[in-house]
PDB file of C-alpha atoms in Angstrom:
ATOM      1  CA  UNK C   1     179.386 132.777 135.897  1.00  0.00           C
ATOM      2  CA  UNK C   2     177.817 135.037 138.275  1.00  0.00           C
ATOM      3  CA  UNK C   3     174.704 134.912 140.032  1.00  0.00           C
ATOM      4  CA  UNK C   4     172.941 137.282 137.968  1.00  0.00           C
ATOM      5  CA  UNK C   5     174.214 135.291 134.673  1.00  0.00           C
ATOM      6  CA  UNK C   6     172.683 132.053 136.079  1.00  0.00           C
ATOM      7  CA  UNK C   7     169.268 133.675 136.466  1.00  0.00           C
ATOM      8  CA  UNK C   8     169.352 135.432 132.863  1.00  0.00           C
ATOM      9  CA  UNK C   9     170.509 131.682 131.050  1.00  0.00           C
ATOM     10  CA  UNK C  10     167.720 129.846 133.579  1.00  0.00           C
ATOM     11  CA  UNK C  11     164.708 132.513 132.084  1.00  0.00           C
ATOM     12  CA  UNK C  12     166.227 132.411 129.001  1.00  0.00           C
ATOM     13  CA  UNK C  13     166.138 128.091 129.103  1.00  0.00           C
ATOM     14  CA  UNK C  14     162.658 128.605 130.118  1.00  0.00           C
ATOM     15  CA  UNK C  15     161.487 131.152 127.619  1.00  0.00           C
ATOM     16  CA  UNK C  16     162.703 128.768 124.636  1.00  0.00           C
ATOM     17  CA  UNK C  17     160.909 125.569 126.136  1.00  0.00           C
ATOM     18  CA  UNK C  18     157.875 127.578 126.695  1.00  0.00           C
ATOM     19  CA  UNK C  19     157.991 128.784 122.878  1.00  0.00           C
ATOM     20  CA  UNK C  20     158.813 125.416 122.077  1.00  0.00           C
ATOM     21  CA  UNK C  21     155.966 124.217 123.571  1.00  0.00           C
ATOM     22  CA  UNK C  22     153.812 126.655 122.234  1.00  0.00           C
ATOM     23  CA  UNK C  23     154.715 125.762 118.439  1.00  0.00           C
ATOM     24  CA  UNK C  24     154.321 122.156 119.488  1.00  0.00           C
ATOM     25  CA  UNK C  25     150.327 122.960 120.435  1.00  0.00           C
ATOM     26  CA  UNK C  26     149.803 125.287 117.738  1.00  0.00           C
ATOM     27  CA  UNK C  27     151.134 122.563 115.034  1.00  0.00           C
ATOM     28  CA  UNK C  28     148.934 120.016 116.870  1.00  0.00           C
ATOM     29  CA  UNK C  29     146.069 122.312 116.733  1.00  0.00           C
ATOM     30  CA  UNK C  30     146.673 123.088 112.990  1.00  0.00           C
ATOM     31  CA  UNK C  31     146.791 118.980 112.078  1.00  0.00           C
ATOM     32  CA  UNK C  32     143.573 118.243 114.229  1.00  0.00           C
ATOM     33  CA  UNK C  33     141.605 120.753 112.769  1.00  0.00           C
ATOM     34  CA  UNK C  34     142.952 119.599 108.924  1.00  0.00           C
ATOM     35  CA  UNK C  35     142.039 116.293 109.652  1.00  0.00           C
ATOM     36  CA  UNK C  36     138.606 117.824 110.776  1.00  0.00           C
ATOM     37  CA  UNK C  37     138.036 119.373 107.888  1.00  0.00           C
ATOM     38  CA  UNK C  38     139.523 116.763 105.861  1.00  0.00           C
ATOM     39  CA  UNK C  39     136.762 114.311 107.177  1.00  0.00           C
ATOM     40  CA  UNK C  40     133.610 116.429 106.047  1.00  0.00           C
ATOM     41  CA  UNK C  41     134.702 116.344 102.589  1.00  0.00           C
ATOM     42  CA  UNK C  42     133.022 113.946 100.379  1.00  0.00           C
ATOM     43  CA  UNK C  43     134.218 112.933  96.728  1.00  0.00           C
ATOM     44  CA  UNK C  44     131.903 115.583  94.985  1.00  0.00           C
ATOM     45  CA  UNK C  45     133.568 118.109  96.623  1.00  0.00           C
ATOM     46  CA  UNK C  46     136.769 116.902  95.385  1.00  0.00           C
ATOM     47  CA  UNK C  47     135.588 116.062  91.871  1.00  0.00           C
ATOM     48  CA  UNK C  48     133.550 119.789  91.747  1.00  0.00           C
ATOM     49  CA  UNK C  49     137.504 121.015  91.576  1.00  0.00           C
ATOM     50  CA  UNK C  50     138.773 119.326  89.256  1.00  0.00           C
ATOM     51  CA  UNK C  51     137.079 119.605  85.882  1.00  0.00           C
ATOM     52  CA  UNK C  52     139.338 119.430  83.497  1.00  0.00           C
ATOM     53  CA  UNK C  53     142.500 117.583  85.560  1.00  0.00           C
ATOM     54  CA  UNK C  54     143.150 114.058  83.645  1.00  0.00           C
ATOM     55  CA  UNK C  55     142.129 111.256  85.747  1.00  0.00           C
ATOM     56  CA  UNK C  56     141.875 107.647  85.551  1.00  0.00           C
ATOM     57  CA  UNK C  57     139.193 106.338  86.944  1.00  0.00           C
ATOM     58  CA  UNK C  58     138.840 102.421  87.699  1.00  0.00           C
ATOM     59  CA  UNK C  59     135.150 100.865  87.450  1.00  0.00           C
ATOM     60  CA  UNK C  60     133.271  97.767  87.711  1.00  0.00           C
ATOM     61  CA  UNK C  61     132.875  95.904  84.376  1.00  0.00           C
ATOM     62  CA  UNK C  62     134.318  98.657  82.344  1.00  0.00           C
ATOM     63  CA  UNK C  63     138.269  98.506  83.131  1.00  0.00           C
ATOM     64  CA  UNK C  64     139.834 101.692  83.191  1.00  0.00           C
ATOM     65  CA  UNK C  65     138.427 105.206  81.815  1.00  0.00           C
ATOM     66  CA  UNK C  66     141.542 107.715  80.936  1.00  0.00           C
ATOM     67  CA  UNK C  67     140.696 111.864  79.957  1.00  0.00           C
ATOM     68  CA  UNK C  68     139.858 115.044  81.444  1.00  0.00           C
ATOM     69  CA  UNK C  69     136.930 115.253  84.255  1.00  0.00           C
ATOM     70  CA  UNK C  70     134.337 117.393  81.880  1.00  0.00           C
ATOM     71  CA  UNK C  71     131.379 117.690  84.369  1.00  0.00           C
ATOM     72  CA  UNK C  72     130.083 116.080  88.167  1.00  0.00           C
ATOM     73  CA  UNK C  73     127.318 116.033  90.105  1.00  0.00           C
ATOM     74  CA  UNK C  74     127.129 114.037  93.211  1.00  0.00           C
ATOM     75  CA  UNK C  75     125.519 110.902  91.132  1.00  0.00           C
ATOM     76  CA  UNK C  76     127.874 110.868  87.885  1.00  0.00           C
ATOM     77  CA  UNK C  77     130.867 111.754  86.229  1.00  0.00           C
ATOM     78  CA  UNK C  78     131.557 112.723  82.487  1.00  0.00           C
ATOM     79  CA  UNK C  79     134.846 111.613  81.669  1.00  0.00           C
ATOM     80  CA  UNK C  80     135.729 113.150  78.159  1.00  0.00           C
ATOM     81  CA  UNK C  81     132.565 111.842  76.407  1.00  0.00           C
ATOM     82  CA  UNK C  82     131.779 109.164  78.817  1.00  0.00           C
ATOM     83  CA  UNK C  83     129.688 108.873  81.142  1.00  0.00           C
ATOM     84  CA  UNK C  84     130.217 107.096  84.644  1.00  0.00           C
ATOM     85  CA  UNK C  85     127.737 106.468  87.274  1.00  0.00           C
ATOM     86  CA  UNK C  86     128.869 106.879  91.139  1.00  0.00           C
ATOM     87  CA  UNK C  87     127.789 102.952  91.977  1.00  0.00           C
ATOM     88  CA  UNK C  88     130.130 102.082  89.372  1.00  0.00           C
ATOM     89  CA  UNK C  89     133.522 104.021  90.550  1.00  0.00           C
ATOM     90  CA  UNK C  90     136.031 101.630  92.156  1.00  0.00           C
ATOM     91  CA  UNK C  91     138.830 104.162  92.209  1.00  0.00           C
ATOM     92  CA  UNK C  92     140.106 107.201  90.814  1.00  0.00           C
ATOM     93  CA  UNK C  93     143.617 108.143  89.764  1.00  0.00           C
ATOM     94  CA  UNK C  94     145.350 111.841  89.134  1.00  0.00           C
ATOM     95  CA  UNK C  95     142.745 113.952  91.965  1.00  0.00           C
ATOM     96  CA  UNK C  96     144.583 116.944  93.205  1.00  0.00           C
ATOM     97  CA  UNK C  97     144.193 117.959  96.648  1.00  0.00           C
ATOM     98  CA  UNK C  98     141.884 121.190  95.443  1.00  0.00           C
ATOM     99  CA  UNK C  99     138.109 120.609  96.843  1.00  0.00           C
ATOM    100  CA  UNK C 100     135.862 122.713  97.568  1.00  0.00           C
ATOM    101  CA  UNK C 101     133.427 124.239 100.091  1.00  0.00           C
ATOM    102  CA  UNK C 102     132.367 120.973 101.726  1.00  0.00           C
ATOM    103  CA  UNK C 103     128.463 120.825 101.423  1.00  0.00           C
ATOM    104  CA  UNK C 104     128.805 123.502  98.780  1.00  0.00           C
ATOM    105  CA  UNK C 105     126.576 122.634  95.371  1.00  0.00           C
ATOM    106  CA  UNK C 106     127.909 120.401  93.109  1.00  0.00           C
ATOM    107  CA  UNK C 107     128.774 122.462  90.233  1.00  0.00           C
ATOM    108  CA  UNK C 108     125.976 119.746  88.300  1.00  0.00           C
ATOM    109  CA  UNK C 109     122.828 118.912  90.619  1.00  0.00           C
ATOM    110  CA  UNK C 110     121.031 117.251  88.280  1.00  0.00           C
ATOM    111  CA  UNK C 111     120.816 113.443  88.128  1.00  0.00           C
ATOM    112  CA  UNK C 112     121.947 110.743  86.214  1.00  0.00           C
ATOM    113  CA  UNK C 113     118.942 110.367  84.113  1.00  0.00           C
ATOM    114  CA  UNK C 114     119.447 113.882  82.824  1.00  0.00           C
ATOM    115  CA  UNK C 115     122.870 113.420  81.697  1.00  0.00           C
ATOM    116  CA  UNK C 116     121.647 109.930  79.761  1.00  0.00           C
ATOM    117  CA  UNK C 117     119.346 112.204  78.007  1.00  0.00           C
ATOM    118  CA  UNK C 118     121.639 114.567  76.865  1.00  0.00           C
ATOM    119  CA  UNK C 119     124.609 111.898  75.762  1.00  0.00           C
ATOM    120  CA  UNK C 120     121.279 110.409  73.764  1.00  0.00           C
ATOM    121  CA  UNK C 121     120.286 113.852  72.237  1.00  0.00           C
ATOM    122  CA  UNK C 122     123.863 114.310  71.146  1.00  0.00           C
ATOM    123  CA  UNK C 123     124.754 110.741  69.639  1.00  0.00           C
ATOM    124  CA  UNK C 124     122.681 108.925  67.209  1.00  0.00           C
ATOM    125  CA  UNK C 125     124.188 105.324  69.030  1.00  0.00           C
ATOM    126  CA  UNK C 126     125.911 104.548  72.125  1.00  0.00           C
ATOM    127  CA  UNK C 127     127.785 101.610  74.249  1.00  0.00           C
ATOM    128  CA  UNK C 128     126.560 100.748  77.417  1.00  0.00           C
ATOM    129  CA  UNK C 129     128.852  98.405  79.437  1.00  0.00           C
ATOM    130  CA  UNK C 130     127.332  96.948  81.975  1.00  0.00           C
ATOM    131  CA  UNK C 131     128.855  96.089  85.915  1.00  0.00           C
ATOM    132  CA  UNK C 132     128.852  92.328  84.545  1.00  0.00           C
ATOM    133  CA  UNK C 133     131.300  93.509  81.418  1.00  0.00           C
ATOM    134  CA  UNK C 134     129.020  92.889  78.842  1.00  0.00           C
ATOM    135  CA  UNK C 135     128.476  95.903  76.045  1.00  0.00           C
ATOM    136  CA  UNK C 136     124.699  96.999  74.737  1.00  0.00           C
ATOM    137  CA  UNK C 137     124.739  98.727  72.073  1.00  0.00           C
ATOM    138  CA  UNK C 138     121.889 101.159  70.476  1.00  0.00           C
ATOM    139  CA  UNK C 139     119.653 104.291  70.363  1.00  0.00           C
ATOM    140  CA  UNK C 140     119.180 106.250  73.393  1.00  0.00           C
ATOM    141  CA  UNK C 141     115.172 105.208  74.239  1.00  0.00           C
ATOM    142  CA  UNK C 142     112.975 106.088  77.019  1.00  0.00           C
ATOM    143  CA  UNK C 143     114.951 107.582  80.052  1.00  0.00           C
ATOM    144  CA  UNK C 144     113.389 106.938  82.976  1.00  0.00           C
ATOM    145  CA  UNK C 145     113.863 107.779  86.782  1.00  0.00           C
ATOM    146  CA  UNK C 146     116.169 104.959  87.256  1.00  0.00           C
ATOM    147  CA  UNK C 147     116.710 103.407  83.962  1.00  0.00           C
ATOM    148  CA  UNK C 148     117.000 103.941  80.262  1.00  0.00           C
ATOM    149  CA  UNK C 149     116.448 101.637  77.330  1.00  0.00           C
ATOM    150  CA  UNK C 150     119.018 101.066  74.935  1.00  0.00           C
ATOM    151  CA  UNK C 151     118.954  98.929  71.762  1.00  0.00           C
ATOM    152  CA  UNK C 152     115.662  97.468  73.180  1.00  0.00           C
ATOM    153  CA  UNK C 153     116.509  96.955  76.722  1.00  0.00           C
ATOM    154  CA  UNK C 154     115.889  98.506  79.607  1.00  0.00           C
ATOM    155  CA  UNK C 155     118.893  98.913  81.910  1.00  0.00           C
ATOM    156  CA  UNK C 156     119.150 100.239  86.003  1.00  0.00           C
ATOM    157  CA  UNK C 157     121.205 102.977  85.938  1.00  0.00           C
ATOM    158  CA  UNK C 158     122.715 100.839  89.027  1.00  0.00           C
ATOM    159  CA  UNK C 159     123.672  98.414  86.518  1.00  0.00           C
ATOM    160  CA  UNK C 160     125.260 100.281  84.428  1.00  0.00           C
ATOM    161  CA  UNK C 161     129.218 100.723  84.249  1.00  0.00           C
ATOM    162  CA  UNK C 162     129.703 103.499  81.555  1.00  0.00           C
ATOM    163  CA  UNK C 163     127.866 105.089  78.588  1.00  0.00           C
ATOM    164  CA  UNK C 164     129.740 106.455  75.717  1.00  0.00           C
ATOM    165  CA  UNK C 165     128.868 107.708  72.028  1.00  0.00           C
ATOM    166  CA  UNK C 166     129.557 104.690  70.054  1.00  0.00           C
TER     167      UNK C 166
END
């Protein structure tokens, strides 16, 4: 190997670990700034992309609720017909990665108290389960700001684990 051949296979060695190195920062870069923007998303951003995706979701008191994700806001979730407060949500099964613009509006805004309202408007009766397990079971009553009376009693929204038609 010649002099001249030396020189060409040393740039040439040098070339490829400066590429190398290169790909190495731009793949770092690329992972930092996912893991940036993975950290400003919060669950409603998530849940705002999914509507209609099957999901499980685990709660407090009421086991398990299986079916399609039919609305969100940043307070509830409507699970086929029923409905889930946020302080109630222990997990939640079958999310794709889809999310979207974090700090973008929830496709629902409106809060919890509204969506009692409507569930009551559409249903004649339904089944409150409460964080504790146990099941009331009546007319939709007085909704207020942070409770609603059913079959008599007044329940905390924060108390409550799901409301479905009954």
């Amino acid at each position: 190997m010649g002099e001249r051949d030396r020189w060409a296979a040393l740039f040439a060695d040098l070339e490829g670990e400066l590429e190398g190195e290169e790909a190495r920062d731009l793949d770092d870069e690329v992972s930092d700034r996912t893991r940036r923007e993975h950290g400003r998303l919060a669950l409603a951003d998530r849940l705002a992309a999914q509507h209609g995706r099957e999901l499980a979701v685990h709660t407090s008191g009421a086991g398990t609720v299986r079916g399609p994700l039919t609305d969100s806001s940043k307070d509830w979730l409507l699970v086929g017909e029923t409905l889930i407060p946020r302080t109630a949500i222990l997990a939640i099964d079958g999310l794709g990665p889809a999310a979207t613009e974090p700090d973008a509006a929830p496709k629902s805004r409106l809060p919890v108290g509204y969506a009692v309202r409507a569930l009551g408007r559409d249903h004649p009766a339904v089944i409150a389960t409460l964080l504790d397990g146990r099941t009331v079971t009546g007319g939709v009553g007085r909704v207020g700001r942070d409770h609603v009376d059913v079959g008599g009693q007044a329940l905390p929204f924060r108390a409550i684990a799901t409301l479905r038609p009954a």
